[in-house]
Amino acid sequence: MSTYGSFPAARPRRLRTTPAMRRMVAETRLHPAELILPAFVREGLAEPAPIATMPGVVQHTRDTLRKAAVEAVEAGVGGIMLFGVPEFKDATGSQGTDPEGILQVAIRDVKAEVGDELVIMSDLCLDEYTDHGHCGVLDEHGRVDNDATLERYAEMARVQADAGVHVVGPSGMMDGQVGVTRRALDEAGHQDVAILAYTVKYSSAFYGPFREAVASSLKGDRKTYQQDSANSRESMRELALDLAEGADMVMVKPALPYLDVLSRVADAVDVPVAAYQISGEYAMIEGAAEKGWIDRDAAIFETLTGIKRAGANMILTYWATEAARRLG
């Protein structure tokens, strides 16, 4: 460790004296291109539908999604992560692999609107499409069948890539999901489509508002496939497996409760690392700000900076466009 001398000669406060000084010596800087906007598009909507538990966030119509993508480009946002909410659900999530399913239609809409000016990402998971709300297909005992689910993920990868997506995000936490997705993409001639692996995804109490956003049908929980919040070593095992299977980028989700895990992942890899500031994190800040308990804008940027400081190269946040405008 360096030797700095001692007080009164050494005074760290000298580097905090003015806003200009603090800005000049800041170790961590946010940039709009590092932000990714998660966006929900719901089939059959005539008007955008507000999400009660996420003030300011809506389920988009196809038209308002296009507008949101344009606004993101204009603000300098790096990417958009699309989630589809279908009118019809069934046991196998068939709308997730229908070329005319809402997510595939939305990918084509956004691609037609903004082209390659925005990195278009898609959620590769079945939970929005299944009538039971789980991230995979169920076996005869009602358990999520890992390997049967992988077959469905391969189909999803192909139709999302055919629709024009730049990046797929397998998020179901099935063993082997990255490798199966990579093979499916390559065999279909989509070698250039990248994979953002949901490598570290914890079973979290902070997903509640998201369940409203995607009209989830889930009963029970996902603890048999999402990670246990008590564990961090298994995150490194998941990381090693995903990298071996061909992940181009990796993600930690949620962000704030797992900054220690995010830091471990970032220190261990040489691929881009994302973190997802999830719905519950968003709702807590918006709710407390609405009550006048915290400074909303300061809290938004403090949390985003903390996530970046912990090692994230990219941050999925529902404030992406707003934050990018302020940073711009």
Coordinates of C-alpha atoms in Angstrom, one line a residue:
M1 CA 0.0 0.0 0.0
S2 CA 1.2 3.5 -0.8
T3 CA 2.4 5.8 2.0
Y4 CA 0.4 9.1 2.1
G5 CA 1.9 10.9 5.1
S6 CA -0.3 11.9 8.0
F7 CA -2.6 14.8 9.1
P8 CA -2.2 17.8 9.0
A9 CA -0.2 17.5 5.8
A10 CA -2.4 14.9 4.3
R11 CA -5.9 16.1 3.8
P12 CA -8.1 13.9 1.5
R13 CA -10.8 16.6 1.7
R14 CA -8.8 18.8 -0.7
L15 CA -10.1 16.6 -3.5
R16 CA -13.7 17.1 -2.5
T17 CA -13.8 20.9 -2.3
T18 CA -15.9 21.8 -5.3
P19 CA -18.2 20.0 -7.8
A20 CA -15.6 20.6 -10.5
M21 CA -12.9 19.0 -8.4
R22 CA -15.1 16.0 -7.5
R23 CA -16.0 15.5 -11.1
M24 CA -12.4 15.7 -12.3
V25 CA -11.2 13.0 -9.8
A26 CA -14.2 10.7 -10.0
E27 CA -13.1 7.1 -10.3
T28 CA -16.4 5.8 -11.8
R29 CA -18.3 7.4 -14.7
L30 CA -21.6 6.4 -16.2
H31 CA -22.1 6.6 -19.9
P32 CA -25.4 6.4 -21.8
A33 CA -24.1 3.6 -24.1
E34 CA -23.7 1.4 -21.0
L35 CA -27.4 1.5 -20.2
I36 CA -30.0 -1.0 -21.5
L37 CA -33.7 -0.3 -21.4
P38 CA -36.0 -3.3 -20.5
A39 CA -39.3 -2.9 -22.2
F40 CA -42.6 -4.8 -22.2
V41 CA -44.9 -5.1 -25.2
R42 CA -48.4 -6.6 -24.7
E43 CA -50.4 -8.2 -27.4
G44 CA -53.7 -6.6 -28.3
L45 CA -53.3 -3.3 -26.4
A46 CA -54.8 -0.2 -28.0
E47 CA -53.2 2.1 -25.4
P48 CA -50.1 1.6 -23.2
A49 CA -51.1 0.1 -19.8
P50 CA -49.4 1.6 -16.7
I51 CA -47.8 -0.9 -14.3
A52 CA -49.1 0.0 -10.9
T53 CA -46.1 -1.4 -9.0
M54 CA -43.6 0.3 -11.3
P55 CA -44.7 4.0 -11.5
G56 CA -43.7 5.5 -14.9
V57 CA -43.3 2.1 -16.6
V58 CA -45.9 0.7 -19.0
Q59 CA -46.8 -2.3 -21.0
H60 CA -46.3 -1.0 -24.5
T61 CA -48.4 -1.2 -27.6
R62 CA -46.5 -2.0 -30.7
D63 CA -46.6 1.7 -31.7
T64 CA -45.5 3.0 -28.3
L65 CA -42.7 0.5 -28.2
R66 CA -41.4 1.8 -31.5
K67 CA -41.5 5.3 -30.1
A68 CA -39.7 4.2 -26.9
A69 CA -36.9 2.7 -29.1
V70 CA -36.5 5.9 -31.0
E71 CA -36.3 7.9 -27.8
A72 CA -33.7 5.5 -26.5
V73 CA -31.6 6.0 -29.6
E74 CA -31.9 9.8 -29.3
A75 CA -30.8 9.7 -25.7
G76 CA -27.8 7.5 -26.5
V77 CA -28.9 4.4 -24.8
G78 CA -26.9 1.3 -25.7
G79 CA -29.6 -1.4 -26.0
I80 CA -33.2 -2.4 -25.4
M81 CA -34.2 -5.8 -23.8
L82 CA -37.7 -6.8 -25.1
F83 CA -40.2 -8.9 -23.1
G84 CA -43.4 -10.1 -24.8
V85 CA -46.8 -10.4 -23.0
P86 CA -49.1 -12.7 -25.1
E87 CA -52.9 -12.8 -25.0
F88 CA -52.9 -16.6 -25.0
K89 CA -50.8 -18.9 -22.8
D90 CA -50.5 -22.7 -22.6
A91 CA -48.5 -25.4 -20.9
T92 CA -45.6 -25.3 -23.3
G93 CA -45.5 -21.6 -24.0
S94 CA -46.2 -22.0 -27.7
Q95 CA -46.5 -18.3 -28.3
G96 CA -42.8 -18.0 -27.5
T97 CA -41.9 -20.0 -30.5
D98 CA -44.5 -18.8 -32.9
P99 CA -42.9 -16.6 -35.6
E100 CA -46.0 -14.3 -35.3
G101 CA -45.8 -14.3 -31.5
I102 CA -45.8 -10.9 -29.8
L103 CA -42.1 -10.9 -29.0
Q104 CA -41.0 -11.9 -32.5
V105 CA -43.3 -9.2 -34.0
A106 CA -41.9 -6.6 -31.6
I107 CA -38.3 -7.5 -32.5
R108 CA -39.2 -6.9 -36.2
D109 CA -41.0 -3.7 -35.3
V110 CA -38.0 -2.3 -33.4
K111 CA -35.6 -3.5 -36.0
A112 CA -37.6 -1.7 -38.8
E113 CA -37.7 1.4 -36.7
V114 CA -34.1 1.8 -35.5
G115 CA -32.1 -0.8 -37.4
D116 CA -28.7 -1.2 -35.9
E117 CA -28.7 2.1 -34.1
L118 CA -29.7 0.3 -30.9
V119 CA -28.6 -3.2 -29.8
I120 CA -31.9 -5.2 -29.8
M121 CA -32.0 -7.9 -27.2
S122 CA -34.7 -10.4 -26.4
D123 CA -35.7 -12.4 -23.3
L124 CA -35.3 -16.1 -24.1
C125 CA -37.5 -17.7 -21.5
L126 CA -40.9 -19.4 -21.3
D127 CA -42.4 -17.8 -18.2
E128 CA -44.3 -15.1 -20.0
Y129 CA -45.9 -17.7 -22.2
T130 CA -46.8 -20.6 -19.9
D131 CA -50.1 -20.9 -18.2
H132 CA -48.3 -22.2 -15.1
G133 CA -45.8 -19.3 -15.1
H134 CA -42.7 -21.4 -14.8
C135 CA -39.6 -20.8 -17.0
G136 CA -39.9 -24.3 -18.6
V137 CA -42.1 -27.2 -19.4
L138 CA -43.4 -29.4 -16.6
D139 CA -43.0 -33.1 -16.3
E140 CA -45.8 -35.5 -15.1
H141 CA -45.0 -34.6 -11.5
G142 CA -45.3 -30.9 -12.0
R143 CA -41.6 -30.3 -11.9
V144 CA -39.7 -28.2 -14.4
D145 CA -38.1 -30.6 -16.9
N146 CA -34.7 -29.2 -17.6
D147 CA -33.8 -31.0 -20.8
A148 CA -37.3 -30.8 -22.4
T149 CA -37.1 -27.1 -21.7
L150 CA -33.8 -26.8 -23.5
E151 CA -35.5 -28.0 -26.7
R152 CA -38.0 -25.2 -26.4
Y153 CA -35.2 -22.7 -25.8
A154 CA -33.5 -23.8 -29.0
E155 CA -36.7 -23.1 -30.9
M156 CA -37.1 -19.7 -29.2
A157 CA -33.5 -18.8 -30.2
R158 CA -34.1 -19.6 -33.8
V159 CA -37.4 -17.6 -34.2
Q160 CA -36.0 -14.6 -32.3
A161 CA -32.9 -14.6 -34.4
D162 CA -35.0 -15.0 -37.6
A163 CA -36.9 -11.9 -36.4
G164 CA -33.7 -9.9 -36.4
V165 CA -32.5 -9.7 -32.8
H166 CA -28.9 -8.8 -32.2
V167 CA -28.6 -10.5 -28.7
V168 CA -30.6 -13.3 -27.0
G169 CA -30.8 -13.5 -23.3
P170 CA -31.5 -17.0 -22.0
S171 CA -32.8 -16.2 -18.5
G172 CA -34.5 -19.4 -17.3
M173 CA -31.5 -20.8 -15.3
M174 CA -31.7 -24.2 -16.9
D175 CA -28.5 -26.3 -16.9
G176 CA -27.0 -26.2 -20.4
Q177 CA -29.1 -23.4 -21.7
V178 CA -26.2 -21.4 -23.2
G179 CA -24.7 -24.3 -25.1
V180 CA -28.0 -25.4 -26.5
T181 CA -28.8 -21.8 -27.5
R182 CA -25.4 -21.4 -29.2
R183 CA -25.8 -24.6 -31.2
A184 CA -29.3 -23.7 -32.3
L185 CA -28.2 -20.3 -33.5
D186 CA -25.2 -21.6 -35.3
E187 CA -27.1 -24.4 -37.0
A188 CA -29.7 -21.9 -38.2
G189 CA -27.0 -19.7 -39.8
H190 CA -27.2 -17.0 -37.0
Q191 CA -23.5 -17.1 -36.0
D192 CA -23.5 -13.4 -35.5
V193 CA -26.3 -13.3 -32.9
A194 CA -24.7 -12.9 -29.5
I195 CA -25.7 -14.5 -26.2
L196 CA -26.1 -12.5 -23.0
A197 CA -26.2 -15.3 -20.4
Y198 CA -28.2 -14.8 -17.3
T199 CA -25.4 -16.5 -15.5
V200 CA -26.1 -15.4 -12.0
K201 CA -29.9 -15.1 -11.4
Y202 CA -31.1 -15.4 -7.8
S203 CA -34.5 -16.4 -6.5
S204 CA -35.3 -13.0 -5.2
A205 CA -38.1 -11.1 -3.3
F206 CA -37.5 -8.2 -5.5
Y207 CA -39.1 -9.7 -8.7
G208 CA -42.6 -8.9 -7.5
P209 CA -43.4 -5.9 -9.7
F210 CA -42.0 -7.7 -12.8
R211 CA -44.6 -10.4 -12.3
E212 CA -47.3 -7.8 -12.8
A213 CA -45.4 -6.3 -15.8
V214 CA -45.5 -9.7 -17.6
A215 CA -48.9 -10.8 -16.3
S216 CA -47.3 -13.8 -14.7
S217 CA -49.3 -16.9 -14.0
L218 CA -46.8 -18.3 -11.5
K219 CA -48.0 -20.1 -8.4
G220 CA -45.3 -21.0 -5.9
D221 CA -41.7 -20.1 -6.6
R222 CA -38.6 -20.9 -8.8
K223 CA -36.2 -22.0 -6.1
T224 CA -35.4 -25.3 -7.8
Y225 CA -33.7 -23.5 -10.7
Q226 CA -32.9 -19.9 -9.6
Q227 CA -30.0 -19.5 -7.2
D228 CA -30.2 -19.4 -3.4
S229 CA -29.5 -16.0 -2.0
A230 CA -27.3 -17.5 0.7
N231 CA -24.7 -18.7 -1.9
S232 CA -22.0 -17.0 -3.9
R233 CA -19.5 -19.8 -4.7
E234 CA -22.0 -21.5 -7.0
S235 CA -22.2 -18.3 -9.0
M236 CA -18.6 -18.9 -10.0
R237 CA -19.5 -22.4 -11.1
E238 CA -22.4 -21.1 -13.2
L239 CA -20.0 -18.6 -14.7
A240 CA -17.4 -21.2 -15.7
L241 CA -20.1 -23.3 -17.3
D242 CA -21.6 -20.5 -19.2
L243 CA -18.3 -19.3 -20.6
A244 CA -17.4 -22.9 -21.6
E245 CA -20.7 -23.1 -23.4
G246 CA -20.1 -20.0 -25.4
A247 CA -21.5 -17.0 -23.6
D248 CA -20.5 -13.7 -25.2
M249 CA -21.6 -11.6 -22.2
V250 CA -22.7 -12.6 -18.7
M251 CA -25.2 -11.1 -16.2
V252 CA -25.8 -10.8 -12.5
K253 CA -29.4 -10.4 -11.5
P254 CA -30.6 -8.7 -9.2
A255 CA -28.0 -6.0 -8.9
L256 CA -28.0 -4.1 -5.6
P257 CA -28.5 -7.1 -3.2
Y258 CA -25.6 -8.9 -5.0
L259 CA -22.9 -6.3 -5.6
D260 CA -20.4 -8.6 -3.9
V261 CA -21.2 -11.3 -6.4
L262 CA -21.1 -8.8 -9.3
S263 CA -17.6 -7.8 -8.2
R264 CA -16.4 -11.4 -8.0
V265 CA -17.7 -12.1 -11.5
A266 CA -16.2 -8.9 -13.0
D267 CA -12.8 -9.7 -11.5
A268 CA -12.9 -13.2 -12.9
V269 CA -13.7 -12.7 -16.6
D270 CA -12.6 -10.9 -19.7
V271 CA -16.0 -10.7 -21.3
P272 CA -18.5 -7.9 -20.8
V273 CA -20.5 -8.1 -17.6
A274 CA -24.0 -6.8 -17.2
A275 CA -26.2 -6.3 -14.1
Y276 CA -29.9 -6.0 -14.0
Q277 CA -31.4 -3.3 -11.7
I278 CA -34.7 -5.1 -11.3
S279 CA -38.3 -4.1 -10.8
G280 CA -38.2 -4.3 -7.0
E281 CA -35.1 -2.1 -6.9
Y282 CA -36.9 0.4 -9.2
A283 CA -40.1 0.3 -7.2
M284 CA -38.4 0.9 -3.8
I285 CA -36.8 4.1 -5.0
E286 CA -39.9 5.4 -6.8
G287 CA -42.1 4.5 -3.9
A288 CA -39.8 6.1 -1.3
A289 CA -39.4 9.2 -3.5
E290 CA -43.1 9.5 -3.9
K291 CA -43.4 9.6 -0.1
G292 CA -40.8 12.3 0.0
W293 CA -38.5 10.1 2.0
I294 CA -35.5 10.2 -0.4
D295 CA -34.2 12.4 -3.2
R296 CA -35.3 10.4 -6.3
D297 CA -32.7 11.7 -8.8
A298 CA -29.8 11.4 -6.4
A299 CA -30.9 7.9 -5.5
I300 CA -31.1 6.8 -9.1
F301 CA -27.6 7.9 -9.9
E302 CA -26.1 6.7 -6.7
T303 CA -27.4 3.2 -7.3
L304 CA -26.4 3.2 -10.9
T305 CA -22.9 4.4 -10.0
G306 CA -22.7 1.7 -7.3
I307 CA -23.5 -1.0 -9.8
K308 CA -20.9 0.4 -12.2
R309 CA -18.3 0.7 -9.4
A310 CA -18.9 -3.0 -8.5
G311 CA -17.8 -4.0 -12.0
A312 CA -20.7 -3.8 -14.4
N313 CA -19.9 -2.8 -18.0
M314 CA -23.6 -2.6 -18.8
I315 CA -26.7 -1.9 -16.7
L316 CA -30.2 -2.9 -17.4
T317 CA -32.4 -0.3 -15.8
Y318 CA -35.9 1.0 -16.3
W319 CA -34.4 4.5 -15.9
A320 CA -32.1 4.0 -18.9
T321 CA -33.6 6.7 -21.2
E322 CA -34.1 9.2 -18.5
A323 CA -30.6 8.6 -17.0
A324 CA -29.0 8.8 -20.5
R325 CA -30.6 12.1 -21.2
R326 CA -29.3 13.5 -18.0
L327 CA -25.8 12.1 -18.6
G328 CA -25.8 13.3 -22.2

